[in-house]
Amino acid sequence: MPMQPVTATDPLAHSGDVVQGNLAQLKTLFPEAFTEGKVDFDVLKQLLGGAVEEREEKYGLNWHGKRRARQLALTPSTGTLRPAPEDSVDWDTTQNLMIEGDNLEVLKLLQKSYAGKVKLIYIDPPYNTGKDFVYPDDFRDNIKNYQRLTGQVDGEGKATGSNREANGRFHTDWLNMMYPRIRLARDLLSQDGVFFASIDDSESANLKCILDECFGEENFIDTLAVEMSTTSGPKTVNAQQGTIVKNVEFVYVYRKSAAFDERPHTPLLDGIDFYDTHYSAWLNDDRTLGSLSDALLADEKIRADIIKYGLGDRDGFSIKSINKLLTLSDNAKTFIEANLEKIARIDRAPVSAQGRATEIGIWQSFEADHRTYFLTTLANGNLQALMPLSLNYRMSDDYKARFGRTVIRGDLWKGFHQDMGNVAKEGDVVFANGKKPIRLIKQLIKWSNSEKDGIILDFFAGSGTTAHAVMQLNADDGGKRSFITVQLPEILDPNDKEQKAAVDFCDEINKPRNIAELTKERIRRAAKGIKSENKAWDGDKGFRVLKLDSSNLHAWDATSATLEKDLVDSAEHIKTDRVETDVLYELLLKLGLDLCVSMQQRVVEGKTVHAIGGGVLMACLDTRIDAAEAEALAMGIVQWQRELKTEGEVTCVFRDSAFGGTDAQGRPAADVAKTNLSKILEQHGIANVRSI
Ligand SMILES: C[S@@+](CC[C@H](N)C(=O)[O-])C[C@H]1O[C@@H](n2cnc3c(N)ncnc32)[C@H](O)[C@@H]1O
């Protein structure tokens, strides 16, 4: 097969095409609903029977622009992601990504490489409070729009304005911004993946509606109410005047599919301050049942404390006084913790213990449902279970985690107001746009990701808390999770009181004044901080930075007003201001390869050849390949390919304009060189040879 040039209609010329993906899925389910490649709606309706909604008034949230927002998610991106090794840490080895750009374009560009591969998504979008910035997408040319907004064209760019309630499209603008992003994010999740979104009252109702629509109501798991503040300080005055003050924010939890439920989840534990006096039985070593009160009195030091604090005498201590005793006597506290297996609560016997008999007042152990129970029979003849205190004496997940009595947390997440008191300091960067506590995100991950691996994505990264939380949790539990974090280089305004400190911070670290710089700086500092506190941690402390930009190739700039002319005029398809690694990254995106793959290079026949992803992609982007060099170059590539022992299909790419001039017989050298190269590569099993 001759070498194929990549044209604007080539799949290699696009980021993941969601429409094509949808059609392919539909076709596997209903092949009979397709006629000559198009969907026959009449047949499809027949196949779906009574499940088709045809009434004009339909249930669901509607707003002006919804159709367009849906369309926006389906339109492939014309942009690319350019590597920025100078901003990155451990470029060659890291599996983490920080992507600078508008997340709509980025989510589109990630489709080919990451569809179905992300385990967890957390987002903390602008809440639409009237003060925060809501990104205005531009349907005609979103990359230009992005470049304009971020000051990359038309001079300096402006600090971004906020969505004001008075603009008449307040909720509409927000929904138009959120809908396509959530739609695209869903496709990135793995079948067993989970999605979390933080929100407050401003848009919680609307967000719930679009999440239900994008994920399906059946995949809604819960709404967490997170206590972010208490009724104190200025709030007290309002509360005293009868205002219901705000204490909570919400986190919506959705799964991609029921496969999420099959994965084990880690319950989170909240500490309890008091001792539960139901735990009053004592399992003596001779298997008789005694009382905790007697056991405490039998300990000389504790008996002395009981007498000293007037809580009993030599012969009597009531379990009702144990909470007081524990606040006063360290000896008693130590005793309890040393005897968690011996202290027990008397409870109903499990169903699996029915029919068993024990002697009255004697305990015996019993295994059921992967747990050890202790059974006894009371004087009235009732069989009872003895639940040891060790079963709910654990390290809590509280602000200052402590070992003690715990309860399993439900959807009321208390105590995060304590973290909020310290949040400004977390991550060691100045960020005024709503930093979330690291502990909140760590706990969402901890609950849902007991495998301790997989990709965790946050596409409204802000200061980079999610990246920080991923590294911190990996250091805590030895996990191997990686992160992808996306942040707009939103320009900071020195004249805005709230942003001034962040502007000064950027000046101090000698970086441009935008939010993406804060994200990167936080991740760098977080990695160093975690390492200095956990010397033994040898996890991934790096990240590759990629930046959104227009495509590297003229021909692929499919929205260009002068596209046809560009194609004819441009013998050189690669833009002159782009370097080889830019093009390699565009190829990774378009071939759907992992963006953290290994990249090797070698000089073959005087030309630099790149082997990417262990040789899945071989690329030589040299500007000149003569007919006389083609054979040796092809053989060199084949040789290297063999050494790499690549599994799966291999794509080989060359620069189209490299094949120029004429050969000895006066024939156009392009044809000869291209044909020779392709032939040799094909003979050695590399059939997919392309020029760009
Ligand atoms: C509420 S903040 C997130 C704060 C973050 N959770 C933290 O703890 O620092 C939302 C962030 O989303 C960013 N953002 C807004 N629109 C965006 C877009 N279209 N693409 C990427 N980031 C965007 C904003 O710049 C802001 O930093």
XYZ file of C-alpha atoms and ligand atoms in Angstrom:
719
model
C 0.000 0.000 0.000
C 1.481 3.431 -0.873
C 2.144 5.876 1.918
C -1.162 7.588 2.822
C -1.170 11.332 3.343
C -3.311 12.486 6.232
C -6.182 14.656 4.986
C -8.717 16.757 6.873
C -11.246 13.902 6.760
C -8.786 11.305 8.059
C -9.486 9.852 11.514
C -5.884 10.740 12.332
C -6.851 14.350 11.725
C -9.317 14.528 14.581
C -9.608 14.191 18.280
C -12.061 11.516 19.445
C -15.249 11.834 17.401
C -18.086 11.301 19.844
C -20.751 11.024 17.119
C -18.861 8.218 15.386
C -18.500 6.456 18.727
C -22.237 6.769 19.393
C -23.105 5.437 15.959
C -20.794 2.467 16.384
C -22.447 1.585 19.705
C -25.927 1.953 18.251
C -24.980 -0.218 15.320
C -23.805 -3.066 17.507
C -27.162 -2.997 19.310
C -29.458 -2.366 16.333
C -27.752 -3.199 13.023
C -31.167 -3.351 11.321
C -31.758 0.342 12.115
C -28.951 1.346 9.735
C -29.389 1.852 6.053
C -26.358 2.728 3.924
C -24.554 3.996 6.991
C -27.417 6.260 8.162
C -29.882 5.692 11.005
C -33.436 4.774 9.944
C -35.503 6.317 12.744
C -38.702 4.538 11.772
C -37.011 1.162 12.225
C -35.343 2.311 15.448
C -38.681 3.461 16.873
C -40.244 0.106 16.002
C -37.414 -1.709 17.744
C -37.856 0.398 20.870
C -41.617 -0.187 21.071
C -43.496 1.853 23.685
C -40.306 3.271 25.211
C -40.201 6.179 22.739
C -41.313 9.554 24.206
C -43.181 11.466 21.507
C -45.282 13.891 23.533
C -44.476 17.525 23.051
C -44.290 18.298 26.779
C -41.494 16.135 28.082
C -40.147 15.676 31.576
C -36.716 17.215 32.075
C -34.784 20.448 32.442
C -34.799 22.721 29.428
C -33.087 26.006 28.738
C -32.210 28.182 25.805
C -29.170 26.737 24.067
C -29.449 23.172 25.364
C -29.503 21.708 21.856
C -26.423 23.719 21.020
C -24.673 22.689 24.221
C -25.265 19.056 23.303
C -23.944 19.725 19.821
C -20.876 21.414 21.293
C -19.966 18.202 23.092
C -20.225 16.291 19.826
C -18.049 18.611 17.730
C -14.450 17.360 17.601
C -11.742 19.729 18.776
C -9.491 21.407 16.238
C -6.858 22.023 18.871
C -3.943 20.088 20.238
C -1.927 19.748 23.437
C 1.656 20.969 23.292
C 4.212 19.591 25.725
C 5.890 22.027 28.116
C 8.799 20.080 29.657
C 10.207 23.331 31.095
C 7.182 23.585 33.416
C 7.105 19.871 34.241
C 8.725 17.725 36.917
C 10.246 14.278 36.183
C 9.035 14.453 32.572
C 10.485 11.079 31.552
C 9.033 8.985 34.329
C 5.865 10.573 35.642
C 2.361 9.279 35.008
C 0.661 12.490 36.121
C -0.609 15.241 33.836
C -1.351 18.921 34.363
C -3.111 20.349 31.345
C -3.368 24.061 30.847
C -6.400 25.060 28.805
C -10.146 25.343 28.493
C -11.486 22.078 29.811
C -14.117 21.665 27.064
C -11.455 21.404 24.365
C -9.204 19.362 26.634
C -11.970 16.859 27.439
C -12.551 16.410 23.710
C -8.854 15.938 23.031
C -8.574 13.340 25.786
C -11.362 11.175 24.369
C -9.257 8.975 22.107
C -6.610 8.260 24.714
C -8.732 8.030 27.860
C -12.338 7.099 26.999
C -13.442 4.486 29.532
C -10.132 4.635 31.426
C -10.634 7.161 34.232
C -11.554 5.679 37.620
C -12.620 8.793 39.460
C -13.588 12.325 38.498
C -13.911 15.122 41.030
C -15.022 18.587 39.970
C -15.497 21.799 41.856
C -16.863 24.104 39.140
C -17.661 27.790 39.493
C -20.802 27.793 41.649
C -22.365 30.700 39.721
C -22.606 32.913 42.733
C -22.578 36.035 40.558
C -18.960 36.652 41.448
C -17.242 33.762 39.740
C -16.278 33.502 36.113
C -18.345 31.323 33.788
C -16.421 30.456 30.633
C -18.174 31.636 27.459
C -17.701 28.939 24.795
C -17.737 29.991 21.176
C -19.422 27.559 18.855
C -17.691 28.889 15.725
C -14.100 28.764 16.854
C -13.512 27.800 20.425
C -9.736 27.592 20.121
C -9.521 31.203 18.889
C -11.969 32.134 21.657
C -9.655 30.465 24.157
C -6.587 32.208 22.781
C -8.377 35.545 22.939
C -9.623 35.046 26.498
C -6.254 33.967 27.789
C -4.356 36.748 26.083
C -2.598 34.537 23.525
C -3.911 36.606 20.575
C -4.939 40.247 20.389
C -2.305 41.404 22.840
C -2.512 41.148 26.555
C -5.894 39.530 27.022
C -8.243 40.691 29.696
C -8.892 39.427 33.160
C -12.108 37.503 32.890
C -15.409 39.038 33.967
C -18.001 37.274 36.052
C -21.497 36.071 35.259
C -23.819 38.654 36.787
C -27.381 37.872 37.743
C -28.533 40.983 35.897
C -27.377 39.703 32.500
C -30.700 37.949 31.899
C -29.075 34.598 31.033
C -27.663 33.841 34.425
C -28.581 30.157 34.783
C -28.620 29.605 31.026
C -24.977 30.620 30.644
C -23.931 28.374 33.474
C -25.885 25.394 32.159
C -24.534 25.916 28.655
C -21.038 25.867 30.094
C -21.550 22.798 32.320
C -23.624 20.514 30.118
C -21.149 19.635 27.337
C -18.323 19.216 29.845
C -20.222 16.744 31.996
C -21.380 14.892 28.910
C -17.786 14.469 27.721
C -16.453 13.661 31.179
C -18.884 10.795 31.520
C -17.387 9.089 28.476
C -13.944 9.200 30.050
C -15.075 7.229 33.104
C -14.480 3.496 33.268
C -17.540 1.276 33.731
C -16.695 0.940 37.422
C -15.837 4.623 37.722
C -17.329 7.272 39.990
C -18.043 10.983 39.591
C -18.145 13.604 42.351
C -19.255 17.216 41.912
C -19.125 19.893 44.592
C -21.828 22.559 44.497
C -23.800 24.905 46.742
C -27.408 26.083 46.662
C -26.917 28.459 43.723
C -27.048 25.779 41.029
C -27.524 22.542 42.953
C -30.999 21.888 41.507
C -29.853 22.522 37.952
C -26.688 20.498 38.375
C -28.659 17.541 39.715
C -30.937 17.659 36.659
C -28.090 17.633 34.159
C -26.215 14.937 36.082
C -29.361 12.787 36.080
C -29.636 13.321 32.363
C -25.983 12.616 31.536
C -25.464 9.672 33.906
C -29.014 8.296 34.139
C -31.062 8.643 37.341
C -30.333 5.036 38.214
C -26.662 5.913 38.589
C -27.208 8.581 41.217
C -25.616 7.336 44.447
C -26.083 10.095 47.001
C -25.831 13.760 47.907
C -23.264 14.363 50.606
C -23.934 17.308 52.906
C -20.526 18.638 53.898
C -20.327 20.889 56.944
C -18.157 23.746 55.692
C -18.882 26.297 58.417
C -20.513 26.600 61.800
C -22.956 29.202 63.029
C -20.302 31.363 64.603
C -18.682 34.758 64.070
C -20.760 37.109 61.896
C -23.173 34.275 61.131
C -24.301 34.224 64.752
C -25.807 37.698 64.487
C -27.816 36.701 61.405
C -28.866 33.460 63.030
C -29.972 35.325 66.157
C -32.169 37.486 63.966
C -33.868 34.366 62.672
C -31.981 33.859 59.402
C -31.199 30.283 58.462
C -27.471 30.574 57.877
C -25.588 28.281 55.543
C -23.408 25.580 57.023
C -23.246 22.976 54.276
C -22.199 22.477 50.690
C -23.050 19.397 48.687
C -21.181 16.736 46.780
C -23.205 14.798 44.220
C -22.054 11.228 43.744
C -22.792 9.306 40.538
C -21.465 6.022 39.250
C -20.883 5.246 35.591
C -22.706 1.929 35.878
C -23.654 -0.778 38.365
C -20.115 -2.190 37.998
C -19.045 0.471 40.541
C -21.014 -1.335 43.258
C -19.053 -4.521 42.691
C -15.827 -2.867 43.784
C -15.150 -2.848 47.520
C -15.455 0.568 49.155
C -13.773 1.735 52.334
C -16.185 2.977 55.005
C -15.198 6.295 56.541
C -15.228 6.628 60.297
C -16.100 9.528 62.542
C -14.796 9.574 66.090
C -17.122 9.545 69.085
C -16.073 11.516 72.119
C -17.912 9.532 74.768
C -17.637 5.926 75.906
C -20.717 3.832 75.110
C -21.642 2.232 78.455
C -23.232 -0.725 76.681
C -19.679 -2.008 76.441
C -19.704 -3.245 80.025
C -19.030 -7.013 79.801
C -15.603 -8.529 80.379
C -14.432 -11.815 78.859
C -12.386 -13.526 81.569
C -9.558 -15.810 80.485
C -11.280 -18.814 82.090
C -14.254 -18.155 79.715
C -16.557 -16.923 82.433
C -18.309 -13.623 81.857
C -17.406 -10.734 84.147
C -17.941 -6.968 84.232
C -15.684 -4.158 83.027
C -16.289 -2.317 86.326
C -14.690 -5.193 88.247
C -11.841 -5.473 85.794
C -11.075 -1.743 86.199
C -11.184 -2.007 89.979
C -8.876 -4.998 89.879
C -6.139 -2.811 88.374
C -4.285 -1.175 91.229
C -3.465 2.142 89.540
C -6.971 2.586 88.179
C -8.492 1.753 91.565
C -6.344 4.494 93.075
C -7.591 6.975 90.422
C -11.227 5.962 91.051
C -10.813 6.686 94.741
C -8.751 9.846 94.121
C -11.410 11.402 91.878
C -14.309 10.269 94.100
C -15.829 8.051 91.430
C -16.191 4.968 93.642
C -14.509 3.024 96.406
C -12.426 -0.144 96.812
C -15.432 -2.376 96.219
C -17.624 -0.504 93.849
C -17.332 1.422 90.571
C -20.393 2.112 88.421
C -19.921 1.884 84.646
C -22.071 5.033 84.446
C -19.013 6.987 85.675
C -16.673 5.674 83.032
C -16.796 8.795 80.834
C -15.648 10.908 83.775
C -12.981 8.382 84.648
C -11.637 8.381 81.099
C -11.281 12.167 81.017
C -9.333 12.104 84.316
C -7.334 8.887 84.269
C -4.752 8.086 81.595
C -4.337 4.701 83.277
C -7.973 3.852 82.554
C -7.610 5.011 78.925
C -4.545 2.868 78.395
C -6.295 -0.095 80.017
C -9.296 0.155 77.682
C -7.110 0.358 74.580
C -5.050 -2.629 75.703
C -8.146 -4.780 76.217
C -10.377 -4.098 73.219
C -10.870 -7.823 72.567
C -11.916 -8.510 76.150
C -14.482 -5.734 76.566
C -17.833 -6.478 74.932
C -21.411 -5.388 74.437
C -24.217 -7.928 74.791
C -26.339 -8.026 71.663
C -28.723 -10.230 69.712
C -27.087 -13.379 68.354
C -26.633 -13.372 64.552
C -29.056 -15.510 62.558
C -26.182 -17.843 61.674
C -25.771 -18.660 65.400
C -29.319 -19.914 65.853
C -29.466 -23.430 67.238
C -26.107 -23.184 68.979
C -25.932 -23.788 72.657
C -23.447 -22.540 75.246
C -23.314 -22.960 78.962
C -24.962 -20.214 81.018
C -22.465 -17.448 81.896
C -19.674 -19.000 79.813
C -18.455 -17.483 76.535
C -17.165 -19.238 73.444
C -15.966 -17.923 70.109
C -17.826 -18.508 66.905
C -16.910 -17.695 63.256
C -19.614 -16.470 60.905
C -19.815 -14.048 57.945
C -15.986 -13.643 58.016
C -16.144 -12.312 61.580
C -15.393 -13.690 64.989
C -18.318 -13.473 67.397
C -18.473 -14.562 70.976
C -21.592 -16.313 72.181
C -23.002 -16.812 75.628
C -26.278 -17.841 77.200
C -27.863 -15.603 79.801
C -29.478 -16.862 83.001
C -32.915 -16.588 81.300
C -31.733 -19.074 78.679
C -31.389 -16.557 75.813
C -28.481 -17.083 73.441
C -26.618 -13.758 72.999
C -23.697 -12.418 70.991
C -20.873 -10.577 72.699
C -19.598 -7.856 70.335
C -16.015 -6.941 71.242
C -15.106 -3.259 71.487
C -12.308 -3.880 68.984
C -14.958 -4.006 66.226
C -15.577 -0.274 66.375
C -12.425 1.067 67.927
C -10.523 2.442 64.965
C -8.577 5.363 63.594
C -11.188 7.966 62.697
C -11.152 10.036 59.500
C -11.683 13.229 61.469
C -9.811 16.511 61.132
C -7.349 15.399 63.757
C -7.650 11.678 63.228
C -7.560 9.781 66.505
C -7.753 6.226 67.638
C -10.937 5.552 69.572
C -14.589 4.631 69.351
C -15.963 5.360 65.905
C -19.175 5.281 63.917
C -19.424 4.689 60.194
C -20.168 7.898 58.387
C -23.315 8.303 56.298
C -24.007 11.185 53.921
C -23.619 13.845 56.597
C -19.968 14.828 56.444
C -19.378 16.795 59.596
C -16.418 18.800 60.777
C -14.954 20.155 57.526
C -15.367 23.668 58.927
C -12.224 22.885 60.912
C -10.318 22.237 57.711
C -11.758 25.421 56.203
C -10.183 27.359 59.044
C -6.786 26.261 57.767
C -7.464 25.889 54.054
C -5.773 29.118 52.969
C -2.462 27.670 54.158
C -2.929 24.293 52.504
C -0.758 23.756 49.455
C 1.390 26.788 50.177
C -0.020 28.933 47.342
C -2.309 31.957 47.363
C -5.674 31.136 45.796
C -8.841 33.095 46.430
C -11.292 31.229 44.186
C -12.612 28.612 46.586
C -9.918 26.146 47.621
C -11.310 22.860 48.944
C -9.745 21.067 51.916
C -7.311 18.305 50.960
C -8.982 16.008 53.495
C -12.346 16.250 51.728
C -10.934 15.057 48.417
C -8.698 12.470 50.056
C -11.744 10.990 51.735
C -13.798 10.862 48.544
C -10.914 8.977 46.968
C -10.341 6.773 49.995
C -14.013 5.737 50.142
C -14.348 4.889 46.462
C -10.879 3.729 45.475
C -9.811 0.935 47.776
C -7.712 -0.558 44.941
C -5.440 2.463 45.384
C -4.770 2.815 41.676
C -6.159 4.270 38.466
C -6.475 7.717 36.951
C -8.114 10.528 38.928
C -9.303 13.526 36.925
C -10.204 17.041 38.025
C -11.006 19.399 35.163
C -11.724 22.470 37.293
C -8.423 22.161 39.114
C -8.137 25.619 40.678
C -5.193 25.526 43.051
C -4.643 21.812 42.354
C -6.096 20.344 45.553
C -7.037 17.072 43.846
C -3.497 16.497 42.581
C -2.218 17.280 46.073
C -4.749 14.885 47.644
C -3.803 12.070 45.241
C -0.096 12.328 46.073
C -0.773 12.678 49.791
C -3.049 9.641 49.852
C -0.533 7.613 47.843
C 2.102 8.536 50.409
C -0.277 7.573 53.256
C -1.391 4.206 51.933
C 1.242 3.219 49.367
C -1.201 3.710 46.485
C -0.275 4.072 42.830
C -3.001 6.450 41.711
C -2.165 9.022 39.056
C -3.845 12.338 38.281
C -4.920 14.411 35.327
C -5.718 17.937 36.300
C -6.972 20.674 33.951
C -6.943 24.401 34.602
C -7.622 27.439 32.475
C -4.752 29.974 32.487
C -7.357 32.451 33.713
C -5.725 35.850 33.909
C -5.458 37.368 37.386
C -6.367 41.013 37.769
C -4.059 43.141 39.943
C -6.872 45.683 40.314
C -9.218 43.131 41.831
C -8.877 43.232 45.620
C -9.442 39.501 45.947
C -6.868 38.589 43.309
C -4.121 40.989 44.267
C -2.397 38.574 46.644
C -2.356 35.853 43.952
C -0.916 38.364 41.446
C 1.843 39.226 43.930
C 2.495 35.537 44.470
C 2.953 34.971 40.714
C 5.333 37.962 40.567
C 7.272 36.543 43.498
C 7.803 33.190 41.812
C 8.489 34.968 38.542
C 5.649 33.395 36.591
C 2.900 34.836 34.405
C -0.120 36.135 36.328
C -2.672 33.402 35.767
C -4.353 30.625 37.755
C -2.681 27.728 35.916
C 0.648 28.958 37.297
C -0.766 28.626 40.815
C -1.879 25.060 40.060
C 1.559 24.024 38.816
C 3.373 25.709 41.679
C 1.125 24.012 44.226
C 1.758 20.569 42.742
C 5.512 21.162 42.763
C 5.453 22.343 46.374
C 3.045 19.629 47.481
C 5.290 16.866 46.129
C 8.318 18.316 47.905
C 6.384 18.791 51.155
C 4.992 15.257 51.148
C 8.425 13.830 50.441
C 10.017 15.790 53.262
C 7.399 14.488 55.690
C 7.519 10.907 54.363
C 11.155 10.218 53.618
C 10.368 6.627 52.681
C 7.799 7.590 50.047
C 9.121 6.744 46.586
C 5.873 7.412 44.694
C 5.385 9.641 41.655
C 6.262 13.235 42.525
C 6.226 14.569 39.005
C 3.822 15.755 36.332
C 3.920 16.438 32.614
C 2.540 19.827 31.617
C 0.637 20.083 28.324
C -0.857 23.274 26.949
C -3.908 23.692 24.744
C -3.218 25.355 21.406
C -4.381 25.281 17.787
C -3.348 22.222 15.779
C 0.278 21.949 14.679
C -0.862 21.192 11.153
C -2.382 23.620 8.698
C -4.419 20.986 6.922
C -6.081 19.830 10.099
C -7.276 23.257 11.047
C -10.673 22.242 9.763
C -12.413 25.438 10.882
C -10.103 27.677 8.894
C -12.109 29.991 6.646
C -9.538 29.437 3.900
C -9.137 25.716 4.410
C -9.132 24.723 0.750
C -6.595 27.345 -0.140
C -4.456 26.327 2.847
C -4.418 22.742 1.656
C -3.286 23.645 -1.844
C -0.768 26.276 -0.800
C 0.807 24.478 2.004
C 3.412 22.042 0.827
C 4.589 22.138 4.442
C 1.668 21.010 6.545
C 3.376 21.544 9.881
C 3.220 25.095 11.161
C 6.628 26.746 11.193
C 6.489 27.795 14.847
C 6.013 24.208 16.059
C 8.700 21.737 17.076
C 8.915 17.976 16.605
C 7.682 17.100 20.073
C 4.557 19.225 19.470
C 3.763 17.087 16.443
C 4.543 13.868 18.276
C 2.037 14.831 20.960
C -0.606 15.582 18.365
C -0.007 12.107 16.969
C -0.379 10.572 20.447
C -3.730 12.315 20.844
C -4.963 11.273 17.446
C -3.816 7.701 17.739
C -5.351 7.480 21.199
C -2.121 6.698 23.062
C -1.515 7.359 26.734
C -0.074 10.853 27.120
C 2.495 9.643 29.632
C 3.958 6.957 27.351
C 7.663 6.489 27.095
C 9.364 8.359 24.257
C 12.698 7.222 22.914
C 14.761 8.588 20.075
C 17.615 7.295 17.971
C 19.513 8.554 14.938
C 19.010 6.293 11.923
C 20.752 7.112 8.637
C 21.454 10.582 10.023
C 17.762 11.197 10.822
C 16.131 11.384 14.233
C 13.550 8.635 14.672
C 11.159 8.535 17.631
C 9.751 5.337 19.108
C 6.696 6.117 21.178
C 4.876 3.832 23.542
C 7.438 1.080 23.069
C 7.246 1.403 19.270
C 3.487 1.561 18.701
C 4.236 4.822 16.937
C 7.471 5.269 14.980
C 7.965 8.772 13.631
C 10.648 10.465 11.612
C 9.866 14.145 11.114
C 13.141 15.059 9.421
C 12.680 17.831 6.846
C 14.484 15.961 4.061
C 14.395 12.301 3.026
C 15.953 11.551 -0.368
C 15.185 8.512 -2.443
C 18.741 7.258 -1.872
C 18.254 7.344 1.901
C 14.838 5.730 2.004
C 15.930 2.083 2.050
C 18.519 2.442 4.814
C 16.117 4.527 6.868
C 13.339 1.978 6.486
C 15.685 -0.889 7.438
C 16.939 1.041 10.460
C 13.359 1.572 11.626
C 12.511 -2.102 11.104
C 15.608 -3.122 13.033
C 14.742 -0.897 16.000
C 11.157 -2.029 15.873
C 12.308 -5.634 16.249
C 14.483 -4.759 19.213
C 11.488 -3.100 20.867
C 9.302 -6.214 20.388
C 6.190 -4.054 20.066
C 2.885 -5.785 20.490
C -0.113 -4.708 18.393
C -0.436 -2.498 15.356
C 2.421 -0.135 14.516
C 1.969 3.233 12.821
C 4.881 4.875 11.067
C 4.717 8.604 10.294
C 6.880 10.890 8.145
C 6.769 14.562 7.239
C 5.138 14.896 3.814
C 7.298 17.797 2.711
C 10.477 15.810 3.448
C 10.128 13.954 0.180
C 11.152 16.488 -2.439
C 13.378 17.010 -5.513
C 13.954 14.555 -8.368
C 15.857 11.275 -8.588
C 18.689 10.359 -11.012
C 16.168 9.524 -13.749
C 14.481 12.901 -13.296
C 11.364 11.386 -11.708
C 9.807 13.247 -8.780
C 11.790 11.916 -5.854
C 8.806 12.152 -3.534
C 7.069 9.239 -5.198
C 10.168 7.061 -5.323
C 11.245 7.699 -1.744
C 7.746 7.282 -0.375
C 7.109 4.110 -2.368
C 10.415 2.578 -1.314
C 9.921 3.384 2.319
C 6.374 2.062 2.394
C 7.276 -1.103 0.518
C 10.131 -2.038 2.834
C 8.159 -1.253 5.972
C 5.170 -3.197 4.692
C 7.352 -6.200 3.833
C 8.368 -6.205 7.487
C 4.844 -6.034 8.841
C 4.388 -2.249 9.210
C 1.454 -1.583 6.904
C 0.224 1.629 8.478
C 2.604 4.210 6.989
C 1.453 7.842 6.847
C 2.760 11.243 5.876
C 1.661 14.526 7.393
C -13.936 26.682 42.384
S -12.456 26.656 41.577
C -11.804 25.077 41.969
C -11.039 25.104 43.254
C -10.334 23.824 43.550
N -11.223 22.771 43.892
C -9.335 23.993 44.668
O -9.434 23.359 45.692
O -8.429 24.817 44.514
C -12.921 26.455 39.889
C -11.761 26.588 38.936
O -12.196 26.242 37.627
C -11.501 27.043 36.713
N -12.231 27.088 35.434
C -13.356 27.767 35.135
N -13.716 27.557 33.856
C -12.798 26.709 33.336
C -12.624 26.117 32.057
N -13.453 26.360 31.053
N -11.570 25.290 31.858
C -10.707 25.024 32.876
N -10.810 25.564 34.107
C -11.850 26.394 34.340
C -11.429 28.399 37.387
O -10.347 29.148 36.867
C -11.218 28.018 38.840
O -9.854 27.988 39.139
